[in-house]
Tab-separated table of C-alpha atoms in Angstrom:
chain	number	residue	atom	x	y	z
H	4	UNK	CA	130.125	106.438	67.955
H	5	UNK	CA	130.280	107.538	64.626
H	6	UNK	CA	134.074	109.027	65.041
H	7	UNK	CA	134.661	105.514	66.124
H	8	UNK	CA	133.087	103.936	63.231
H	9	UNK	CA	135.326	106.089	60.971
H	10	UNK	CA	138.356	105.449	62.428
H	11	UNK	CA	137.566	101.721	62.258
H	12	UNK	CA	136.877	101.669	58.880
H	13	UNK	CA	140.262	104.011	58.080
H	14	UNK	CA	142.935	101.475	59.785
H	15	UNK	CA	141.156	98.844	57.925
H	16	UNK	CA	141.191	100.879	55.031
H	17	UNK	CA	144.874	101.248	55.287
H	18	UNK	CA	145.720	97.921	56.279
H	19	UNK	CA	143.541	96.533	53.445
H	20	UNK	CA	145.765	98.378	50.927
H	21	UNK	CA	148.813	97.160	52.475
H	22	UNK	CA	147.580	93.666	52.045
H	23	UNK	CA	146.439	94.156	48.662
H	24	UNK	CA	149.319	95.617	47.726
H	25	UNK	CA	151.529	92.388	48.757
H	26	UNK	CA	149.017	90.191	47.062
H	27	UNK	CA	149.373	92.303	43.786
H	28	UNK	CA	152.871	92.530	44.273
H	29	UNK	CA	153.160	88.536	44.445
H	30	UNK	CA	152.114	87.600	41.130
H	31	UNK	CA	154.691	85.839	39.476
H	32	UNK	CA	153.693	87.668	35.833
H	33	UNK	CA	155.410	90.778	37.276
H	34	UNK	CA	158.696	88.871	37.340
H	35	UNK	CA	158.590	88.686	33.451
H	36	UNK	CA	156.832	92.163	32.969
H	37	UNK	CA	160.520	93.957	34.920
H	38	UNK	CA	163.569	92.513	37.208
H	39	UNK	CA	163.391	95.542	38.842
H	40	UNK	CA	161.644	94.957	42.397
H	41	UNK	CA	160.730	98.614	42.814
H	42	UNK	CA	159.510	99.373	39.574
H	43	UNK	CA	156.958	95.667	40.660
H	44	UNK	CA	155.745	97.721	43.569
H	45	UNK	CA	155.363	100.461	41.997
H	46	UNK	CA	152.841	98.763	39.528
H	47	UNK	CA	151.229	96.916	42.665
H	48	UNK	CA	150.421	100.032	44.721
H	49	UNK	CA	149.136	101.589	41.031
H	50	UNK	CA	146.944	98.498	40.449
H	51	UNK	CA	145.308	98.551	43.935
H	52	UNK	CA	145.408	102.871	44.095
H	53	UNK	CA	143.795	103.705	40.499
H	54	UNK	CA	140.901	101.593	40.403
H	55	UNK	CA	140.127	102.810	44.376
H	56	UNK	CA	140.459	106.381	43.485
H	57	UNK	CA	137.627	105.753	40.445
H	58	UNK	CA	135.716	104.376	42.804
H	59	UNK	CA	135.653	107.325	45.315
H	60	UNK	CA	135.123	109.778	42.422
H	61	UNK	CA	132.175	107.936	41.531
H	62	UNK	CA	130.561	106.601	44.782
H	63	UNK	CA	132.404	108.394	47.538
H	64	UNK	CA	135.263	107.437	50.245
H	65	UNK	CA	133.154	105.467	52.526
H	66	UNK	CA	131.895	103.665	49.887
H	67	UNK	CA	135.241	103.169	48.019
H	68	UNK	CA	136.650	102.045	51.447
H	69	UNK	CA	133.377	99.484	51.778
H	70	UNK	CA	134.118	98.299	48.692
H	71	UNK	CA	138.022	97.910	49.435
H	72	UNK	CA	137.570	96.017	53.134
H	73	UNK	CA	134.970	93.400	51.069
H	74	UNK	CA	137.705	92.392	48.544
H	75	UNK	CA	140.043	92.278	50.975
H	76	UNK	CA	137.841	89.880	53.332
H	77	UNK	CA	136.981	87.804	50.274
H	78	UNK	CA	140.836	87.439	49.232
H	79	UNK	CA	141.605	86.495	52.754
H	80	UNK	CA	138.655	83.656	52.715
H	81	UNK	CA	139.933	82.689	49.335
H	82	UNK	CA	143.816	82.361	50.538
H	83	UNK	CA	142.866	80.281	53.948
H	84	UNK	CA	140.574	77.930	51.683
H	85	UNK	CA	143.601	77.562	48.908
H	86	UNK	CA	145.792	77.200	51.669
H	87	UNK	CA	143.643	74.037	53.169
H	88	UNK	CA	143.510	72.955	49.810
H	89	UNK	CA	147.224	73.405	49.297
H	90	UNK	CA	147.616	71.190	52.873
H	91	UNK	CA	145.469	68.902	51.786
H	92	UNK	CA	147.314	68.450	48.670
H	93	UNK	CA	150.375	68.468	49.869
H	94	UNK	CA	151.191	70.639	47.034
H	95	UNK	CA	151.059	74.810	46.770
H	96	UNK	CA	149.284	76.469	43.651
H	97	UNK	CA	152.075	77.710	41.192
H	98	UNK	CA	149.610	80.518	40.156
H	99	UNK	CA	147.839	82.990	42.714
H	100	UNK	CA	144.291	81.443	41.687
H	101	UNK	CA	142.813	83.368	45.002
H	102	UNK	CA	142.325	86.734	43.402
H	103	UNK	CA	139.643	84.831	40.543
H	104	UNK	CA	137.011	83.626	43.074
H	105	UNK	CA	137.738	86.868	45.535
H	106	UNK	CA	137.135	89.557	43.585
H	107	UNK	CA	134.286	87.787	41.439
H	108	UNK	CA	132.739	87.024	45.354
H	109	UNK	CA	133.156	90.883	46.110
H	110	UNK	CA	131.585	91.968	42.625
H	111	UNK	CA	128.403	89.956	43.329
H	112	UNK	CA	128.105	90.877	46.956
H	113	UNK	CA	128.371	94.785	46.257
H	114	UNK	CA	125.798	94.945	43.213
H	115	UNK	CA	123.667	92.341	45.426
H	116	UNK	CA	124.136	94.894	47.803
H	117	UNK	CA	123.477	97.760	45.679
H	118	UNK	CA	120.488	96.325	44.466
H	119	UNK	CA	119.170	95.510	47.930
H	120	UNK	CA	119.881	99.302	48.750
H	121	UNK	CA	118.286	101.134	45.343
H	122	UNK	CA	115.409	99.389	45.049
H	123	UNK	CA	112.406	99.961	47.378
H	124	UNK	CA	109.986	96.712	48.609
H	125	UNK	CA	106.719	96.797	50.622
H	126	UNK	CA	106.495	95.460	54.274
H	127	UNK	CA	103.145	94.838	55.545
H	128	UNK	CA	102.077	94.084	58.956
H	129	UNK	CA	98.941	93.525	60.959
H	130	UNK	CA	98.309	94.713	64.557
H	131	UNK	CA	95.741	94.184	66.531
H	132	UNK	CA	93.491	96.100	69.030
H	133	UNK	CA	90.374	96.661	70.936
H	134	UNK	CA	91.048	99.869	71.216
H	135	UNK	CA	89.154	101.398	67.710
H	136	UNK	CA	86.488	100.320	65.090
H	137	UNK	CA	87.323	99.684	61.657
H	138	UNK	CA	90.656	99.539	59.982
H	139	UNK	CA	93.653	102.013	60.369
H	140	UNK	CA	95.970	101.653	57.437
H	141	UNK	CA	99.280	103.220	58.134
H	142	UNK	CA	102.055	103.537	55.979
H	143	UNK	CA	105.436	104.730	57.044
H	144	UNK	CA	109.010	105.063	56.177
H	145	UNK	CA	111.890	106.745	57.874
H	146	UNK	CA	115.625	106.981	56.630
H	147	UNK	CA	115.574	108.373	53.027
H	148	UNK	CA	118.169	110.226	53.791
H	149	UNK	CA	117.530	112.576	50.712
H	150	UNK	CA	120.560	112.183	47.715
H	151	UNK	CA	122.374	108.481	48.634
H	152	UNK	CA	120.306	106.528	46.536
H	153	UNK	CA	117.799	109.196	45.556
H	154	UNK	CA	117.670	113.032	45.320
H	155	UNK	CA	114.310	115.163	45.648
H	156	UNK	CA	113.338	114.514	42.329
H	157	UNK	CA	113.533	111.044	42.653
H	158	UNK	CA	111.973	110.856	45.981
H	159	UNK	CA	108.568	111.879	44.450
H	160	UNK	CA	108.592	108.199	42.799
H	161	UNK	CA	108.158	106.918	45.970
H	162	UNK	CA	105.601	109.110	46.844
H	163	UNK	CA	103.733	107.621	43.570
H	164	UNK	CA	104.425	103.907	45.301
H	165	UNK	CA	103.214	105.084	48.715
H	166	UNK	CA	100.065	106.391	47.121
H	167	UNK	CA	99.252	103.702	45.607
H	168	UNK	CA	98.902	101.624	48.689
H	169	UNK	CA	96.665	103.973	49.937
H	170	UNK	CA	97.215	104.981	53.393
H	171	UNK	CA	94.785	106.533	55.666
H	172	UNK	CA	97.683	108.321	57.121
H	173	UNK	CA	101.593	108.197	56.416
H	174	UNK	CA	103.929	108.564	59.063
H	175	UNK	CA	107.715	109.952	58.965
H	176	UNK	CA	109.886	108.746	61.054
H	177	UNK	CA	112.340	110.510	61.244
H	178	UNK	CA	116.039	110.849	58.967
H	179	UNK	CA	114.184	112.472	55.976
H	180	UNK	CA	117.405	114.513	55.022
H	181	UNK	CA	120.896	114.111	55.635
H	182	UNK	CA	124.142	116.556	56.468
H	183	UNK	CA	124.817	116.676	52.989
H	184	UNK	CA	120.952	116.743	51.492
H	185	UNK	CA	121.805	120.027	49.833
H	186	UNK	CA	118.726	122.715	50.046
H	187	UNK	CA	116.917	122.668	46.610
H	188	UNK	CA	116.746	118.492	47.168
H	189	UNK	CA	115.281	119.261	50.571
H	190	UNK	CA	112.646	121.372	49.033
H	191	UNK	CA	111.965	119.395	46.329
H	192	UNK	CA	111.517	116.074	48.428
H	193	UNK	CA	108.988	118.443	51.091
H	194	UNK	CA	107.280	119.065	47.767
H	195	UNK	CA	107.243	115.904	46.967
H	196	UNK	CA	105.651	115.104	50.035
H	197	UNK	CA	102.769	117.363	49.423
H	198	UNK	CA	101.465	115.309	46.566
H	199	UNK	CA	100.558	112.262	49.154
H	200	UNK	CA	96.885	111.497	49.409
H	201	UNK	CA	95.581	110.268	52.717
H	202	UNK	CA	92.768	110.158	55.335
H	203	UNK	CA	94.273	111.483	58.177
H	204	UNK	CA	97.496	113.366	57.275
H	205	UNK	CA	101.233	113.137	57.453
H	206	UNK	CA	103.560	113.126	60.161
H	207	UNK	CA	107.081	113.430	61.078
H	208	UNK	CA	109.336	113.322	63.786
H	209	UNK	CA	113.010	114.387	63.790
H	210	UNK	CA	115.468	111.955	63.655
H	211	UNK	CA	119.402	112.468	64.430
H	212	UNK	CA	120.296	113.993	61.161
H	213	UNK	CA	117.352	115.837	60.028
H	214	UNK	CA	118.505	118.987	62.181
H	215	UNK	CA	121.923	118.777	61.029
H	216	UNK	CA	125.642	118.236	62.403
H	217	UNK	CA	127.307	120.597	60.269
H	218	UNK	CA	126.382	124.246	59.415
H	219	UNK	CA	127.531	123.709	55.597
H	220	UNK	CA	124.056	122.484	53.600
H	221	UNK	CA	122.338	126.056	54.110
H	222	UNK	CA	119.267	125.311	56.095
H	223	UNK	CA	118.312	124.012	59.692
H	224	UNK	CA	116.015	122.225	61.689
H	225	UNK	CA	113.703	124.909	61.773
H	226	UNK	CA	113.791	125.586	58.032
H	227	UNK	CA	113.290	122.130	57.405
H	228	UNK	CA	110.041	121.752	60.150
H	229	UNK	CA	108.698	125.130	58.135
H	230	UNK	CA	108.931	124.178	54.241
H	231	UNK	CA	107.406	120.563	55.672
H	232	UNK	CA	104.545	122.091	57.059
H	233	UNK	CA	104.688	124.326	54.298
H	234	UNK	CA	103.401	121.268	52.229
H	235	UNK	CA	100.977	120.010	54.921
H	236	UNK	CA	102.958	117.838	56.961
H	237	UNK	CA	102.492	117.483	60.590
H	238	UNK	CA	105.751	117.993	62.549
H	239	UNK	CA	105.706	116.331	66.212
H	240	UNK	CA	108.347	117.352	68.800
H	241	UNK	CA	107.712	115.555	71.953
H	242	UNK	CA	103.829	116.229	71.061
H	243	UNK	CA	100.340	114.280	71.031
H	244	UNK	CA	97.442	114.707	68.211
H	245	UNK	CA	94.035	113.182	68.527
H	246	UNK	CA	93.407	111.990	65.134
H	247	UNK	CA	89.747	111.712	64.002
H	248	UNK	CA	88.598	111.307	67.956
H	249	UNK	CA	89.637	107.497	67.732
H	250	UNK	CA	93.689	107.464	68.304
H	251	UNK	CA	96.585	109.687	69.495
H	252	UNK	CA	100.027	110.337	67.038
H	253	UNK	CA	102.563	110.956	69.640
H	254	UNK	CA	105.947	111.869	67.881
H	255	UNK	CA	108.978	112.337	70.197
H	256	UNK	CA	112.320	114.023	70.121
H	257	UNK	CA	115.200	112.726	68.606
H	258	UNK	CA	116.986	110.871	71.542
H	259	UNK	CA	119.690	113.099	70.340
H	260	UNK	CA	118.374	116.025	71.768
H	261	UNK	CA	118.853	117.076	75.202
H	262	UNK	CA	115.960	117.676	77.298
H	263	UNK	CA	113.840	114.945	76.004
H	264	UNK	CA	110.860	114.575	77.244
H	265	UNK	CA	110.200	110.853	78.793
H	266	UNK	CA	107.302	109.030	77.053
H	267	UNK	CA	105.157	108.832	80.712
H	268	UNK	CA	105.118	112.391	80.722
H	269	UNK	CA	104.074	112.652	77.084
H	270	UNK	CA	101.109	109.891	77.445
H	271	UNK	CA	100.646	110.628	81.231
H	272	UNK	CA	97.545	112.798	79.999
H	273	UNK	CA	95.808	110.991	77.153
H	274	UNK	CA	93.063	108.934	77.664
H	275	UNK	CA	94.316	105.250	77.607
H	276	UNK	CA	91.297	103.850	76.415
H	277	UNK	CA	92.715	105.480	72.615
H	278	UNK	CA	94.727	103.530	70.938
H	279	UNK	CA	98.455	105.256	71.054
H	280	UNK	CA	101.021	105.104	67.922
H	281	UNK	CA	104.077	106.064	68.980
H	282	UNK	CA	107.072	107.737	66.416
H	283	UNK	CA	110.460	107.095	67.795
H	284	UNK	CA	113.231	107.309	65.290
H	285	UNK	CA	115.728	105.329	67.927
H	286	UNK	CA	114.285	101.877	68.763
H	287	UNK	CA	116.133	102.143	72.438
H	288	UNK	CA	113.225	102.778	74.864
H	289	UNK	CA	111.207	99.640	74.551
H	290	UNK	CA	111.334	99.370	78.031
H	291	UNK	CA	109.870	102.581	78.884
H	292	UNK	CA	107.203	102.565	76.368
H	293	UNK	CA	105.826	99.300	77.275
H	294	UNK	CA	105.466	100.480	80.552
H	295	UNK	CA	103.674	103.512	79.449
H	296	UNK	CA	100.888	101.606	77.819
H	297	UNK	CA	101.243	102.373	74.107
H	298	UNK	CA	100.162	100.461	71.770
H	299	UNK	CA	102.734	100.601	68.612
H	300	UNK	CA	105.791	102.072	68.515
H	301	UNK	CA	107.118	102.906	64.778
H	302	UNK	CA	110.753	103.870	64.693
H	303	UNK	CA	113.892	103.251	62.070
H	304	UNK	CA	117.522	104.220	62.246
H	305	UNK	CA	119.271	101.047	62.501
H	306	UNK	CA	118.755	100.889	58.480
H	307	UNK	CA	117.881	96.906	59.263
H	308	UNK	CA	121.529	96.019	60.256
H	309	UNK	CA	123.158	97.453	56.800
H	310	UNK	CA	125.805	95.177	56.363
H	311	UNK	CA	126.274	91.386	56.505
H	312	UNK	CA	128.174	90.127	58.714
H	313	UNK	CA	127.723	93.363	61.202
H	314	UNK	CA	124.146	93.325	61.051
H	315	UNK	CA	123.162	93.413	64.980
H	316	UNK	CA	126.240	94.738	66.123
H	317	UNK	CA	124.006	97.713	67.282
H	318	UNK	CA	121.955	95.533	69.633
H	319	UNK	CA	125.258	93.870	70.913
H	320	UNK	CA	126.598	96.903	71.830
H	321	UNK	CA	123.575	98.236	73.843
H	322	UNK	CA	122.722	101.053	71.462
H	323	UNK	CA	119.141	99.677	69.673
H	324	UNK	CA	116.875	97.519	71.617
H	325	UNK	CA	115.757	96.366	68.420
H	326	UNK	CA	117.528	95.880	64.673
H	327	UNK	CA	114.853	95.028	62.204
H	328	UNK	CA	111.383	93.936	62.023
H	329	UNK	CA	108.576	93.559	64.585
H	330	UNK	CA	108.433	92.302	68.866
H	331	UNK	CA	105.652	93.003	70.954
H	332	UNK	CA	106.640	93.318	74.662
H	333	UNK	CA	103.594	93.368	77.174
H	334	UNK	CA	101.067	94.991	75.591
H	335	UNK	CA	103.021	97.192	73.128
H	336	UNK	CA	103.726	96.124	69.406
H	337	UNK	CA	107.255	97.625	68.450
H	338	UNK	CA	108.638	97.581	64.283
H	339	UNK	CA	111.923	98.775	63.105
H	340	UNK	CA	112.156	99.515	59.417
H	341	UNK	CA	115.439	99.347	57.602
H	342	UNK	CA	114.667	102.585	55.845
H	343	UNK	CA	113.784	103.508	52.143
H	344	UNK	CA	117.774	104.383	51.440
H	345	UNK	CA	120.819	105.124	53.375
H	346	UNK	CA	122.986	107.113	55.355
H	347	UNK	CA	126.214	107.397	53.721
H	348	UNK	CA	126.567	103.873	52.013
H	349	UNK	CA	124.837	102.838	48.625
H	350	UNK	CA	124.794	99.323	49.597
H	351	UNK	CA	122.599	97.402	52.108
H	352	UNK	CA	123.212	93.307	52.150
H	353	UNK	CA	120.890	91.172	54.965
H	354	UNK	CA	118.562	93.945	54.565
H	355	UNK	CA	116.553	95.629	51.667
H	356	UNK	CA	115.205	99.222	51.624
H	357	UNK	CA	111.571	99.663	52.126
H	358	UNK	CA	108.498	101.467	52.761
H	359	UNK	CA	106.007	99.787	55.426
H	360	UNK	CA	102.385	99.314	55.824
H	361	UNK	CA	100.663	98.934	59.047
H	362	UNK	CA	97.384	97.455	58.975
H	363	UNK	CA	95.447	98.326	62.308
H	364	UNK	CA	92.516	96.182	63.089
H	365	UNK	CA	90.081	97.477	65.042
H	366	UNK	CA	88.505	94.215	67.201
H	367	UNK	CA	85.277	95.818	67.849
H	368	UNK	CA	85.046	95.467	63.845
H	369	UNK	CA	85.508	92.204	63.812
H	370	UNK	CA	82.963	91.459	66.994
């Protein structure tokens, strides 16, 4: 999927440069700069080139090509409305006014968009149940993605913000690090971890990255699991925990990883009168887990949708059952967060990055 999504984003990269290129190439100022047509082109494909290689020195190729493709579908909006406007008119613009509102359209949708992704909001939520007394107060996040809009240092300020809301138990699910989290900002953000102050504990299940694609950051799965439990952290792999003899943490495997184990095997023997909080970075086994009886299922990796306009592309294609934010099928209550950060990308627009807070309420409390 992902070799997919690269290659996508590469021909459009390409193609994108062509077309700026042309556009460059056609303003009439050129004609008075030089009569030479080559020496024009060569200042077009400068014009477009330089400012697109500052950009991947300072945010990175996927980025720089993000930020290429919006221009380019901005400038392409701009030229079909000046072309109406033209037809309309019945007379063509002398000048090539397009470029004005496109690339002022693509500077406020990437710092929008870089906004969205830097900063980090609170999303609460209230579930309900008969299953408990009293109040549960979760608080969970998934998808920092440690050093694309924060590095282990500057994950302990959201530790400080996730303190603050005071959890009775924070849940991880899944994505903490990335392929190119490098190993003294994976310690530091385990660290970093240690210094949350809850009721119950922490806990974390794997998600697709954590274990690593790649062999070239200098740690593993297993190195990762140990200097997180070095700092108190509860790691689930396809495993239950009765928490305080009132409800079960059941963290699963990554549905990356091959042999799985199905969710009615994992709840098959826990006492179903418990209330059941399920950590599944992958929302794409609602199905299942509904029909197992859980109560709440707390997952992440869709990163809300990322971009406008692909936001639910995922759930088009078959590969999330859900993008963003809560459904309750049956009996089970499922929420998607879009993540504190990214994967890759420094921008998120139709989306925001967060940290969420779920308030379970006990009925018998309020009987």
């Amino acid at each position: 999927m992902w070799a997919l999504i690269f290659g996508v984003v590469f021909v459009l990269a390409v193609v994108g440069f062509i077309y700026l290129c042309s556009r460059v190439y056609g303003f009439s100022f050129w004609e008075r700069v030089t009569e030479k047509k080559w020496l024009r082109i060569l200042i077009a494909i400068a014009l477009v080139i330089v400012p697109t290689l500052v950009l991947w020195l300072v945010l990175g190729y996927m980025n720089a090509a993000v930020a290429v493709i919006f221009l380019i579908v901005f400038w392409l909006i701009a030229d079909l409305v000046f072309f109406v406007v033209g037809k309309i008119r019945r007379q063509k613009f002398k000048r090539k006014w397009a470029a004005v509102p496109a690339l002022a359209a693509a500077i406020v949708y990437l710092s929008v968009g870089w906004a969205l992704a830097h900063n980090v909001w609170v999303t609460s939520y209230d579930v309900e149940t008969d299953k408990t007394d009293g109040e549960i107060r979760v608080v969970m996040f998934a998808d920092s993605h440690v050093g694309t809009t924060f590095d282990g240092v500057g994950f302990e300020r959201q530790v400080e913000k996730m303190n603050g809301l005071f959890p009775d138990i924070v849940v991880i699910a899944g994505d903490f690090v990335d392929d190119d989290t490098d190993k003294a900002d994976m310690i530091a953000a385990c660290t970093a971890l240690g210094k949350l102050e809850t009721k119950y504990g922490v806990y974390f299940s794997f998600g697709n990255h954590d274990k690593g694609y790649y062999d070239s950051r200098g740690y593993d799965g297993d190195e990762l699991k140990a200097e997180l439990e070095k700092n108190g952290v509860h790691v689930l792999e396809d495993e239950a925990l009765l928490v305080d003899g009132r409800f079960y943490i059941v963290g699963r495997q990554d549905r990356s990883e091959e042999g799985r184990a199905e969710i009615a095997a994992l709840t098959k023997p826990l006492d179903k009168d418990k209330f059941m909080l399920v950590v599944d970075h992958q929302p794409n086994d609602y199905e299942a887990e509904a029909a197992a009886g859980v109560d709440l299922v707390l997952s992440g990796h869709t990163h809300g949708g990322q971009l406008f306009p692909v936001t639910y592309v995922g759930e088009w294609l078959g590969m999330n059952d859900r993008t963003y934010g809560y459904e309750r099928r049956g009996e089970t209550d499922f929420i998607v967060t879009s993540g504190i950060s990214d994967w890759a990308l420094k921008f998120k627009t139709g989306t925001k990055s967060e940290i969420v807070v779920v308030n379970i309420r006990g009925g018998k409390n309020s009987a």
